[in-house]
Tab-separated table of C-alpha atoms in Angstrom:
chain	number	residue	atom	x	y	z
B	1	MET	CA	18.122	18.100	9.651
B	2	LYS	CA	15.855	15.102	9.892
B	3	ASP	CA	13.894	16.048	6.656
B	4	LEU	CA	17.322	16.689	5.018
B	5	LEU	CA	18.623	13.325	5.957
B	6	CYS	CA	15.388	11.625	4.692
B	7	ALA	CA	15.663	13.377	1.367
B	8	GLU	CA	19.293	12.315	1.062
B	9	LEU	CA	18.536	8.696	1.865
B	10	ILE	CA	15.838	8.667	-0.778
B	11	ARG	CA	18.244	10.045	-3.375
B	12	LEU	CA	20.905	7.576	-2.123
B	13	ARG	CA	18.606	4.601	-2.605
B	14	ARG	CA	17.978	5.784	-6.295
B	15	SER	CA	21.724	6.510	-6.996
B	16	PRO	CA	22.895	4.586	-10.084
B	17	GLY	CA	26.590	5.170	-8.767
B	18	LEU	CA	25.903	3.375	-5.520
B	19	TRP	CA	24.408	0.314	-7.181
B	20	ALA	CA	27.188	0.299	-9.822
B	21	ALA	CA	29.873	0.275	-7.135
B	22	ALA	CA	28.056	-2.304	-5.099
B	23	VAL	CA	27.612	-4.603	-8.088
B	24	LEU	CA	31.251	-4.258	-9.080
B	25	SER	CA	32.583	-5.082	-5.664
B	26	LEU	CA	30.143	-8.079	-5.451
B	27	ALA	CA	30.939	-9.245	-8.873
B	28	PHE	CA	34.525	-9.331	-8.148
B	29	SER	CA	34.252	-11.204	-4.968
B	30	VAL	CA	31.872	-13.869	-6.268
B	31	SER	CA	33.968	-14.240	-9.569
B	32	MET	CA	37.061	-14.914	-7.479
B	33	LEU	CA	35.137	-17.616	-5.561
B	34	PHE	CA	34.268	-19.464	-8.796
B	35	SER	CA	37.491	-18.886	-10.634
B	36	TRP	CA	39.714	-20.269	-7.857
B	37	ARG	CA	37.559	-23.486	-7.459
B	38	ARG	CA	39.424	-25.120	-10.188
B	39	SER	CA	42.705	-24.165	-8.945
B	40	ASN	CA	41.889	-25.471	-5.528
B	41	GLN	CA	41.029	-28.864	-7.126
B	42	MET	CA	44.296	-28.866	-9.019
B	43	PHE	CA	46.312	-28.098	-5.827
B	44	LEU	CA	44.496	-31.032	-4.123
B	45	ALA	CA	45.374	-33.291	-6.833
B	46	MET	CA	49.010	-32.325	-6.602
B	47	GLY	CA	48.958	-32.801	-2.762
B	48	ASP	CA	49.980	-29.071	-2.338
B	49	GLU	CA	47.489	-28.100	0.409
B	50	SER	CA	49.479	-25.067	1.427
B	51	ARG	CA	48.219	-23.207	-1.695
B	52	ILE	CA	44.594	-23.972	-1.034
B	53	LEU	CA	42.269	-21.170	-0.314
B	54	HIS	CA	39.304	-21.243	2.024
B	55	THR	CA	36.057	-19.374	2.309
B	56	GLU	CA	37.570	-16.694	4.516
B	57	ASP	CA	40.097	-15.795	1.855
B	58	PHE	CA	37.441	-14.480	-0.370
B	59	LEU	CA	35.360	-12.397	1.992
B	60	PHE	CA	37.246	-9.255	1.697
B	61	CYS	CA	39.123	-9.675	-1.541
B	62	HIS	CA	37.139	-6.514	-2.804
B	63	ALA	CA	38.671	-4.411	-0.012
B	64	ARG	CA	41.879	-3.662	-2.016
B	65	TYR	CA	39.915	-1.818	-4.555
B	66	LEU	CA	37.490	-0.085	-2.141
B	67	SER	CA	39.181	3.296	-2.428
B	68	TYR	CA	38.476	3.367	-6.210
B	69	LEU	CA	34.913	2.315	-5.646
B	70	ILE	CA	34.146	4.927	-2.928
B	71	ALA	CA	36.023	7.685	-4.909
B	72	GLY	CA	33.919	7.099	-8.109
B	73	PHE	CA	30.527	6.665	-6.200
B	74	GLY	CA	31.305	9.885	-4.050
B	75	ALA	CA	32.232	11.998	-7.002
B	76	LEU	CA	29.210	10.901	-9.151
B	77	TYR	CA	26.738	11.129	-6.162
B	78	LEU	CA	27.828	14.707	-5.041
B	79	GLY	CA	28.463	15.845	-8.565
B	80	ALA	CA	24.906	15.111	-9.529
B	81	GLU	CA	23.591	17.062	-6.492
B	82	PHE	CA	25.672	20.147	-7.371
B	83	SER	CA	25.091	20.020	-11.064
B	84	SER	CA	21.220	19.700	-10.507
B	85	GLY	CA	21.290	22.949	-8.447
B	86	GLY	CA	19.966	20.899	-5.447
B	87	VAL	CA	22.809	22.341	-3.247
B	88	ARG	CA	22.099	25.911	-4.248
B	89	ASN	CA	18.308	25.456	-3.658
B	90	LYS	CA	18.719	24.077	-0.210
B	91	ILE	CA	20.951	26.885	0.929
B	92	ALA	CA	18.498	29.405	-0.725
B	93	ARG	CA	15.701	28.046	1.443
B	94	GLY	CA	17.821	28.795	4.554
B	95	VAL	CA	19.446	25.438	5.265
B	96	SER	CA	22.878	25.972	6.721
B	97	ARG	CA	25.910	24.931	4.730
B	98	THR	CA	27.178	22.784	7.638
B	99	ARG	CA	23.903	20.730	7.686
B	100	VAL	CA	23.988	20.382	3.919
B	101	TYR	CA	27.568	19.071	4.025
B	102	LEU	CA	26.899	16.783	6.953
B	103	SER	CA	23.934	15.280	5.109
B	104	HIS	CA	26.125	14.662	2.082
B	105	LEU	CA	28.801	13.130	4.215
B	106	ILE	CA	26.351	10.791	5.918
B	107	ALA	CA	24.958	9.713	2.526
B	108	VAL	CA	28.341	8.991	1.171
B	109	ALA	CA	29.422	7.068	4.250
B	110	LEU	CA	26.306	5.026	4.101
B	111	GLY	CA	26.839	4.185	0.465
B	112	GLY	CA	30.386	3.327	1.186
B	113	SER	CA	29.329	0.963	3.943
B	114	VAL	CA	26.937	-0.747	1.503
B	115	VAL	CA	29.694	-1.309	-0.925
B	116	CYS	CA	31.974	-2.472	1.847
B	117	ALA	CA	29.591	-4.833	3.766
B	118	VAL	CA	27.441	-6.539	1.062
B	119	PRO	CA	30.120	-8.560	-0.659
B	120	PRO	CA	31.354	-10.298	2.478
B	121	ALA	CA	27.806	-11.377	3.374
B	122	VAL	CA	27.108	-12.895	-0.240
B	123	SER	CA	30.560	-14.295	-0.494
B	124	LEU	CA	30.070	-16.229	2.761
B	125	MET	CA	26.803	-17.691	1.595
B	126	VAL	CA	28.285	-18.630	-1.851
B	127	GLY	CA	31.535	-19.823	-0.395
B	128	LEU	CA	30.000	-22.204	2.156
B	129	PRO	CA	28.842	-24.774	-0.309
B	130	LEU	CA	31.932	-24.436	-2.542
B	131	TYR	CA	34.700	-24.214	0.081
B	132	GLY	CA	33.140	-25.304	3.351
B	133	PRO	CA	32.980	-23.415	6.596
B	134	PRO	CA	35.699	-20.878	7.326
B	135	THR	CA	38.799	-22.083	8.971
B	136	VAL	CA	39.374	-18.995	11.154
B	137	GLY	CA	37.162	-17.822	14.089
B	138	ALA	CA	34.244	-15.598	13.700
B	139	GLY	CA	36.061	-12.935	15.871
B	140	THR	CA	38.813	-12.608	13.087
B	141	ILE	CA	36.199	-12.140	10.374
B	142	LEU	CA	34.033	-9.673	12.392
B	143	ALA	CA	37.338	-7.744	13.348
B	144	ALA	CA	38.267	-7.460	9.673
B	145	LEU	CA	34.774	-6.332	8.763
B	146	ALA	CA	34.720	-3.704	11.464
B	147	GLY	CA	38.112	-2.432	10.408
B	148	THR	CA	37.039	-2.266	6.666
B	149	LEU	CA	33.945	-0.275	7.629
B	150	VAL	CA	35.857	2.233	9.601
B	151	THR	CA	38.433	2.666	6.701
B	152	ALA	CA	35.527	3.073	4.384
B	153	LEU	CA	34.193	5.849	6.622
B	154	ALA	CA	37.506	7.650	6.407
B	155	LEU	CA	37.599	7.387	2.710
B	156	SER	CA	34.020	8.566	2.404
B	157	ALA	CA	34.863	11.630	4.564
B	158	LEU	CA	38.093	12.316	2.512
B	159	PHE	CA	36.418	12.052	-0.839
B	160	THR	CA	33.466	14.070	0.236
B	161	ALA	CA	35.718	16.988	1.366
B	162	ILE	CA	37.684	16.854	-1.951
B	163	VAL	CA	34.685	16.858	-4.205
B	164	THR	CA	33.015	19.548	-2.183
B	165	ALA	CA	36.174	21.731	-2.254
B	166	LEU	CA	36.107	21.284	-6.155
B	167	GLY	CA	32.479	22.528	-6.323
B	168	GLY	CA	31.130	19.095	-7.231
B	169	ARG	CA	32.463	19.303	-10.653
B	170	ALA	CA	32.259	16.061	-12.635
B	171	ALA	CA	36.080	16.353	-13.194
B	172	ALA	CA	36.420	15.873	-9.370
B	173	VAL	CA	36.438	12.064	-10.025
B	174	VAL	CA	39.944	12.571	-11.564
B	175	PRO	CA	41.769	13.767	-8.503
B	176	CYS	CA	39.858	11.307	-6.325
B	177	ALA	CA	40.885	8.458	-8.496
B	178	ALA	CA	44.468	9.667	-8.665
B	179	LEU	CA	44.611	9.869	-4.854
B	180	ALA	CA	43.227	6.407	-4.544
B	181	LEU	CA	45.887	5.105	-7.089
B	182	ALA	CA	48.687	6.862	-5.338
B	183	ASP	CA	47.639	5.461	-2.017
B	184	TYR	CA	47.460	1.920	-3.486
B	185	MET	CA	50.900	2.227	-5.194
B	186	ALA	CA	52.432	3.645	-2.028
B	187	ALA	CA	51.093	0.838	-0.010
B	188	SER	CA	52.127	-1.841	-2.413
B	189	GLU	CA	55.769	-0.412	-2.487
B	190	ILE	CA	55.980	-0.254	1.322
B	191	LYS	CA	54.585	-3.815	1.571
B	192	LEU	CA	57.401	-5.084	-0.758
B	193	TYR	CA	60.037	-3.257	1.258
B	194	LEU	CA	58.635	-4.832	4.400
B	195	LEU	CA	58.751	-8.220	2.951
B	196	ARG	CA	62.324	-7.772	1.854
B	197	CYS	CA	63.178	-6.610	5.237
B	198	GLU	CA	61.633	-9.578	6.932
B	199	GLN	CA	63.801	-11.925	4.736
B	200	LEU	CA	67.082	-10.004	5.356
B	201	PRO	CA	68.508	-10.338	8.950
B	202	GLY	CA	70.557	-7.129	8.691
B	203	ALA	CA	67.669	-4.791	7.840
B	204	ASP	CA	67.544	-1.417	9.761
B	205	ALA	CA	64.980	-1.924	12.505
B	206	ARG	CA	64.121	1.791	12.833
B	207	TRP	CA	63.362	2.242	9.139
B	208	TYR	CA	61.451	-0.887	9.131
B	209	GLY	CA	59.449	0.453	12.013
B	210	LEU	CA	58.756	3.720	10.159
B	211	CYS	CA	57.635	1.873	7.087
B	212	ARG	CA	55.373	-0.285	9.162
B	213	LEU	CA	53.809	2.752	10.655
B	214	LEU	CA	53.307	4.306	7.194
B	215	TYR	CA	51.701	1.039	6.040
B	216	ASP	CA	49.214	1.119	8.813
B	217	LEU	CA	48.498	4.765	8.237
B	218	LEU	CA	47.582	4.477	4.529
B	219	PRO	CA	43.986	3.412	3.922
B	220	ALA	CA	45.200	1.124	1.110
B	221	GLY	CA	47.568	-0.578	3.580
B	222	GLN	CA	44.784	-0.951	6.030
B	223	LEU	CA	42.353	-2.518	3.545
B	224	ALA	CA	45.173	-4.975	2.265
B	225	GLN	CA	45.662	-6.179	5.889
B	226	TYR	CA	41.916	-6.695	6.202
B	227	ALA	CA	41.685	-8.486	2.940
B	228	ALA	CA	44.399	-10.914	4.135
B	229	LEU	CA	42.496	-11.150	7.673
B	230	GLU	CA	45.544	-9.568	9.351
B	231	THR	CA	43.990	-7.725	12.367
B	232	GLY	CA	46.860	-7.614	14.735
B	233	ASP	CA	47.247	-3.909	14.431
B	234	LEU	CA	43.421	-3.259	14.342
B	235	PRO	CA	43.282	-0.833	17.260
B	236	ALA	CA	45.955	1.342	15.862
B	237	MET	CA	44.650	1.214	12.294
B	238	VAL	CA	41.137	2.066	13.448
B	239	GLY	CA	42.597	5.053	15.275
B	240	TYR	CA	44.360	6.227	12.239
B	241	ALA	CA	41.213	5.909	10.079
B	242	LEU	CA	39.070	7.741	12.628
B	243	ALA	CA	41.712	10.547	12.773
B	244	LEU	CA	41.617	10.912	8.969
B	245	ALA	CA	37.677	10.819	9.053
B	246	ALA	CA	37.641	13.575	11.774
B	247	LEU	CA	40.211	15.788	9.987
B	248	SER	CA	38.271	15.517	6.734
B	249	ALA	CA	34.939	16.164	8.431
B	250	ALA	CA	36.409	19.220	10.047
B	251	VAL	CA	38.195	20.670	6.990
B	252	GLY	CA	35.299	20.028	4.528
B	253	PRO	CA	32.561	22.137	5.965
B	254	ALA	CA	35.191	25.098	6.569
B	255	LEU	CA	36.026	25.027	2.846
B	256	PHE	CA	32.317	24.596	1.765
B	257	ARG	CA	31.325	27.661	3.904
B	258	ARG	CA	33.853	29.826	1.972
B	259	GLN	CA	32.838	28.555	-1.398
B	260	GLU	CA	30.882	30.648	-3.894
B	261	LEU	CA	28.185	28.503	-5.464
B	262	ARG	CA	27.342	29.042	-9.133
């Protein structure tokens, strides 16, 4: 297993998909820092300090699109391994399918962690001279980072299972992206409903509670909250993400063991 992981890490380091996803997430975060600078100056001149953003507001702005980045990276990375015959060759040499799958899962999870964690670090360094030090405590920022990493793990496990179940075909990127889009749209609609309920005193409390639960369950809902540094439901959201990761990690190898490789 050690040699298998070493080989995967070498391949991961050379993966164009990983660096493309990392550059996209980083470019988005840094571009937001510079593009909002003028708006901040305008709000200051108007005396409207309530609309001013601070350094911490940009640290996780990429998190809202993390599902798409991990879906694209996972599909490209695993697709290259299947299409090159690497998976078939490993199994032909006597490596169990479970080990092959776990090595893929670990590689995709590490790649997702890089895409997730690099932008906040760089954004903090760039944001300090532009916007000054964060106005929230380090604990809030670290909690949002931890939650984002756990959700990224869940997404990595989910997309690894989907791509593997589809035989690593290049077309696997389509259902992965479609699932990420459906997750994002569902979370957005639920958030709008929650905001409307909070503004209406006569809203059904039970229905509101159910929607709040669904919002915490959805990976896109979790990432939207971390992007806004809303970590009040962090323990529950981490639990939901870990449950999704565990379920995907259990189902994926079972499907892979029954799969006929071409």
